[in-house]
């Protein structure tokens, strides 16, 4: 177990591309951190910089209180699981797992013990003599995990490790990875573009956009009070309903009505409302907005009601099976469920 | 057990080690490049000298003033190396051989590959093996009987006798077969639903799809055809049909003859003319060339 | 065959016709002719030939000269293959590694592919010219009198040197494309697993290049056996004399200069068997182990 500290890390490529713009991140020992963001946001670059596969242009990275900027990747005592697994195709499963240990000059019997233990943990004991090409996608994924585990590293790095698996296997491996990580207690950094993975796996999520860290927080914090319009729109499916409006103290004027706020804001803002925090009624009052229904998406457990407020599309979750009331519809939202962002900067207000 | 071996290697000054390594890498690459480059440079420099200097001192590092003259002689006068033919005629013959070889090979092999891949043909497998077997034996192995057959057909000293026997191998067919097989199956199905027959499908869809492949193969084949030596040496005894590469043999014979001083400058100029077109093509179409080479040979 | 292939019966035959005609006339016919005439003895004055069975082969195998040529061919092939592969691999690894100038190095190292073997031979011949060749001078400076065309091993040296030079570009291109097809993440995984670059090369990169390497091994052997004719012809200035020759050159010399049709044909057949063996070997290897997918 080790803590990881990233201080003012910048990464500028020789071609001038500014991939990471001043990243700061403190990771507690044993924590599972997920870096999430759209492609090109710098999440992989940050991970690879921590791994030592890329050199930081400036700033400082430490693993377990040791500054590692000038230390070779092999000496950082880390393990990495790659998107396409990066298994050595010419080596058997056993050799794949043992390779890193051999290069550290561990005695053979110790290597064997560790490989067997990891294989047992991952259900690979019967496949140790196979080549990666003889394994299924899920098995390859396990070998990649095994290769990381046997090293007993200070830090696990995962670079979109599940994106090559089908949906069913993916959700299964999600749980398995998290279980293993808890058992081993190894600090982990996990990169993904899939916000479901981020929400379900992370102790804390780091949302990146355009090379900048937008927000660091627990999944609940990120979901319930996103720090910016970007986070609000990126996390959650379906995404948060967003619309431009003008705030006037304790309420927000919108076409056909107004919504309450639980704190005082003035001026042009963007408001965000989670689909499940809005309620559809046929009773109008001072704190409702007229809602035009377009169509309903049936998802089994819930229904997504698509429509619009004025000209802005708006989606509402409905959990009860009852049909929508006839006649004019309205949406009501409690004040604490209205997220308010500055229209110019996109930051929370 | 996490902390045991983590502290070694910490002292390694990573940046400096990188610099030294880079220096070594570049030195090796520069040496390699020079090894490939210098002989050709010497030929070019030497082509600017008069024959007496070269005969006395050998290849030259520097440039003199005879280059234009040597090249002019090489191109437009019947040189001391041949009887009547000039460099220009040989250049044309080389072009005919290079182009004829490349175009002929691509045309017949595309047709054959199309027949094998896209038709329900009972003896397709047999035809494929018949063609494929030719990959096994290079012309050099069966050179004498081939010569006699070409002679028997009265094709000595003709362009067709020069070109066609060289085409009798399957490299192109094999390559286009591989490529056609990689074309999505749905394409031919879609085309058939759209009412395209086999000829239309070939011309409207397959050929345009193969464009870069054709270009890549053309470059390789042109170079291979242009550079043919043994076969042209045997099959063309009439100077009017000499290619530039074939002409090298005449140069060599004159140099080997110790009784007179050969026109070294002109010889070097001819050698340069002989290598210039294929070299230029390879340089200009480098990515196609690499693609053609890597994919056709595999 | 495509699932939805066309069913026309005549068109495919028409399409196959040109290729089949050419290979039957210029490949199968001469190949069979070579086999046939290897069993006959040609009358030197052109009055027909007589069947002699395996006599041509017997003469061939008993010939000390033929064995000498075969031995030299083996040596020549080994040298050319080994050195051109080794040098090209070194250069490809470096060219793959450097960031600055990679494209220029690639161009500089591959363009020699386009030079015809006899032109390369001519350059070599000039460099080892007895009175004023630069390589001759270099050897002279080291106290050795280099005599190309007169001294057997000196001539062999020239031939091998030129043949290596000419083959480096092809090997370089293949090795480089082989290296570049190794996934980046695989190299990165190796970097995390193994600190030493040299050890990484031998345990990861080199085994992954094996398919390219075996392919090139066969290509290079074929090259050294057959495609070096132009180099040899020019380096020895068309004079076999006491010079080192390869098997292919001897087929040519005996067939066209010596008019020994039967002997030359027998040699052709031996070469055919050699090439076939090489090809079978190649397919075996490809089948057996060396591709990872």
PDB file of N, CA and C in Angstrom, chain C residues 145-178:
ATOM      1  N   UNK C 145      47.916  -7.406 -49.890  1.00  0.00           N
ATOM      2  CA  UNK C 145      47.711  -7.097 -51.298  1.00  0.00           C
ATOM      3  C   UNK C 145      46.417  -7.744 -51.764  1.00  0.00           C
ATOM      4  N   UNK C 146      45.402  -6.918 -51.966  1.00  0.00           N
ATOM      5  CA  UNK C 146      44.081  -7.406 -52.347  1.00  0.00           C
ATOM      6  C   UNK C 146      44.032  -7.549 -53.851  1.00  0.00           C
ATOM      7  N   UNK C 147      43.728  -8.764 -54.343  1.00  0.00           N
ATOM      8  CA  UNK C 147      43.751  -8.974 -55.791  1.00  0.00           C
ATOM      9  C   UNK C 147      42.444  -9.588 -56.254  1.00  0.00           C
ATOM     10  N   UNK C 148      41.490  -8.705 -56.496  1.00  0.00           N
ATOM     11  CA  UNK C 148      40.189  -9.165 -56.977  1.00  0.00           C
ATOM     12  C   UNK C 148      40.339  -9.769 -58.362  1.00  0.00           C
ATOM     13  N   UNK C 149      39.727 -10.918 -58.577  1.00  0.00           N
ATOM     14  CA  UNK C 149      39.775 -11.553 -59.891  1.00  0.00           C
ATOM     15  C   UNK C 149      40.975 -12.458 -60.047  1.00  0.00           C
ATOM     16  N   UNK C 150      41.954 -12.320 -59.180  1.00  0.00           N
ATOM     17  CA  UNK C 150      43.129 -13.186 -59.255  1.00  0.00           C
ATOM     18  C   UNK C 150      43.176 -14.113 -58.056  1.00  0.00           C
ATOM     19  N   UNK C 151      42.918 -13.548 -56.901  1.00  0.00           N
ATOM     20  CA  UNK C 151      42.921 -14.357 -55.686  1.00  0.00           C
ATOM     21  C   UNK C 151      41.501 -14.823 -55.374  1.00  0.00           C
ATOM     22  N   UNK C 152      41.342 -16.138 -55.215  1.00  0.00           N
ATOM     23  CA  UNK C 152      40.013 -16.733 -55.023  1.00  0.00           C
ATOM     24  C   UNK C 152      39.255 -16.092 -53.860  1.00  0.00           C
ATOM     25  N   UNK C 153      39.893 -16.011 -52.710  1.00  0.00           N
ATOM     26  CA  UNK C 153      39.165 -15.528 -51.543  1.00  0.00           C
ATOM     27  C   UNK C 153      38.927 -14.012 -51.622  1.00  0.00           C
ATOM     28  N   UNK C 154      39.821 -13.297 -52.280  1.00  0.00           N
ATOM     29  CA  UNK C 154      39.599 -11.855 -52.435  1.00  0.00           C
ATOM     30  C   UNK C 154      38.368 -11.607 -53.301  1.00  0.00           C
ATOM     31  N   UNK C 155      38.261 -12.366 -54.377  1.00  0.00           N
ATOM     32  CA  UNK C 155      37.103 -12.219 -55.255  1.00  0.00           C
ATOM     33  C   UNK C 155      35.830 -12.580 -54.497  1.00  0.00           C
ATOM     34  N   UNK C 156      35.927 -13.661 -53.718  1.00  0.00           N
ATOM     35  CA  UNK C 156      34.768 -14.057 -52.917  1.00  0.00           C
ATOM     36  C   UNK C 156      34.371 -12.930 -51.974  1.00  0.00           C
ATOM     37  N   UNK C 157      35.358 -12.308 -51.363  1.00  0.00           N
ATOM     38  CA  UNK C 157      35.085 -11.201 -50.444  1.00  0.00           C
ATOM     39  C   UNK C 157      34.294 -10.095 -51.148  1.00  0.00           C
ATOM     40  N   UNK C 158      34.758  -9.730 -52.343  1.00  0.00           N
ATOM     41  CA  UNK C 158      34.074  -8.668 -53.084  1.00  0.00           C
ATOM     42  C   UNK C 158      32.619  -9.043 -53.374  1.00  0.00           C
ATOM     43  N   UNK C 159      32.444 -10.273 -53.873  1.00  0.00           N
ATOM     44  CA  UNK C 159      31.088 -10.720 -54.207  1.00  0.00           C
ATOM     45  C   UNK C 159      30.174 -10.669 -52.985  1.00  0.00           C
ATOM     46  N   UNK C 160      30.707 -11.164 -51.877  1.00  0.00           N
ATOM     47  CA  UNK C 160      29.890 -11.213 -50.661  1.00  0.00           C
ATOM     48  C   UNK C 160      29.572  -9.802 -50.175  1.00  0.00           C
ATOM     49  N   UNK C 161      30.579  -8.948 -50.207  1.00  0.00           N
ATOM     50  CA  UNK C 161      30.369  -7.572 -49.741  1.00  0.00           C
ATOM     51  C   UNK C 161      29.272  -6.881 -50.552  1.00  0.00           C
ATOM     52  N   UNK C 162      29.367  -6.984 -51.877  1.00  0.00           N
ATOM     53  CA  UNK C 162      28.371  -6.317 -52.724  1.00  0.00           C
ATOM     54  C   UNK C 162      26.986  -6.935 -52.512  1.00  0.00           C
ATOM     55  N   UNK C 163      26.960  -8.276 -52.404  1.00  0.00           N
ATOM     56  CA  UNK C 163      25.672  -8.951 -52.228  1.00  0.00           C
ATOM     57  C   UNK C 163      25.011  -8.540 -50.909  1.00  0.00           C
ATOM     58  N   UNK C 164      25.809  -8.377 -49.867  1.00  0.00           N
ATOM     59  CA  UNK C 164      25.261  -7.923 -48.576  1.00  0.00           C
ATOM     60  C   UNK C 164      24.712  -6.507 -48.722  1.00  0.00           C
ATOM     61  N   UNK C 165      25.534  -5.658 -49.312  1.00  0.00           N
ATOM     62  CA  UNK C 165      25.155  -4.249 -49.481  1.00  0.00           C
ATOM     63  C   UNK C 165      23.809  -4.134 -50.186  1.00  0.00           C
ATOM     64  N   UNK C 166      23.668  -4.913 -51.245  1.00  0.00           N
ATOM     65  CA  UNK C 166      22.456  -4.835 -52.060  1.00  0.00           C
ATOM     66  C   UNK C 166      21.229  -5.364 -51.324  1.00  0.00           C
ATOM     67  N   UNK C 167      21.414  -6.278 -50.384  1.00  0.00           N
ATOM     68  CA  UNK C 167      20.272  -6.920 -49.738  1.00  0.00           C
ATOM     69  C   UNK C 167      19.846  -6.216 -48.452  1.00  0.00           C
ATOM     70  N   UNK C 168      20.699  -5.372 -47.889  1.00  0.00           N
ATOM     71  CA  UNK C 168      20.347  -4.720 -46.622  1.00  0.00           C
ATOM     72  C   UNK C 168      18.996  -3.978 -46.684  1.00  0.00           C
ATOM     73  N   UNK C 169      18.733  -3.203 -47.764  1.00  0.00           N
ATOM     74  CA  UNK C 169      17.473  -2.446 -47.769  1.00  0.00           C
ATOM     75  C   UNK C 169      16.222  -3.309 -47.609  1.00  0.00           C
ATOM     76  N   UNK C 170      16.143  -4.409 -48.338  1.00  0.00           N
ATOM     77  CA  UNK C 170      14.947  -5.256 -48.240  1.00  0.00           C
ATOM     78  C   UNK C 170      14.775  -5.731 -46.804  1.00  0.00           C
ATOM     79  N   UNK C 171      15.858  -6.261 -46.239  1.00  0.00           N
ATOM     80  CA  UNK C 171      15.772  -6.762 -44.872  1.00  0.00           C
ATOM     81  C   UNK C 171      15.401  -5.652 -43.903  1.00  0.00           C
ATOM     82  N   UNK C 172      16.000  -4.499 -44.132  1.00  0.00           N
ATOM     83  CA  UNK C 172      15.719  -3.347 -43.273  1.00  0.00           C
ATOM     84  C   UNK C 172      14.226  -2.996 -43.306  1.00  0.00           C
ATOM     85  N   UNK C 173      13.671  -2.931 -44.503  1.00  0.00           N
ATOM     86  CA  UNK C 173      12.258  -2.559 -44.637  1.00  0.00           C
ATOM     87  C   UNK C 173      11.366  -3.565 -43.915  1.00  0.00           C
ATOM     88  N   UNK C 174      11.660  -4.851 -44.094  1.00  0.00           N
ATOM     89  CA  UNK C 174      10.827  -5.871 -43.456  1.00  0.00           C
ATOM     90  C   UNK C 174      10.987  -5.862 -41.941  1.00  0.00           C
ATOM     91  N   UNK C 175      12.212  -5.752 -41.478  1.00  0.00           N
ATOM     92  CA  UNK C 175      12.410  -5.722 -40.028  1.00  0.00           C
ATOM     93  C   UNK C 175      11.723  -4.503 -39.422  1.00  0.00           C
ATOM     94  N   UNK C 176      11.872  -3.372 -40.102  1.00  0.00           N
ATOM     95  CA  UNK C 176      11.264  -2.159 -39.565  1.00  0.00           C
ATOM     96  C   UNK C 176       9.744  -2.298 -39.512  1.00  0.00           C
ATOM     97  N   UNK C 177       9.155  -2.844 -40.596  1.00  0.00           N
ATOM     98  CA  UNK C 177       7.693  -2.962 -40.561  1.00  0.00           C
ATOM     99  C   UNK C 177       7.279  -4.023 -39.543  1.00  0.00           C
ATOM    100  N   UNK C 178       8.122  -5.026 -39.351  1.00  0.00           N
ATOM    101  CA  UNK C 178       7.861  -6.008 -38.305  1.00  0.00           C
ATOM    102  C   UNK C 178       7.896  -5.379 -36.921  1.00  0.00           C
TER     103      UNK C 178
END
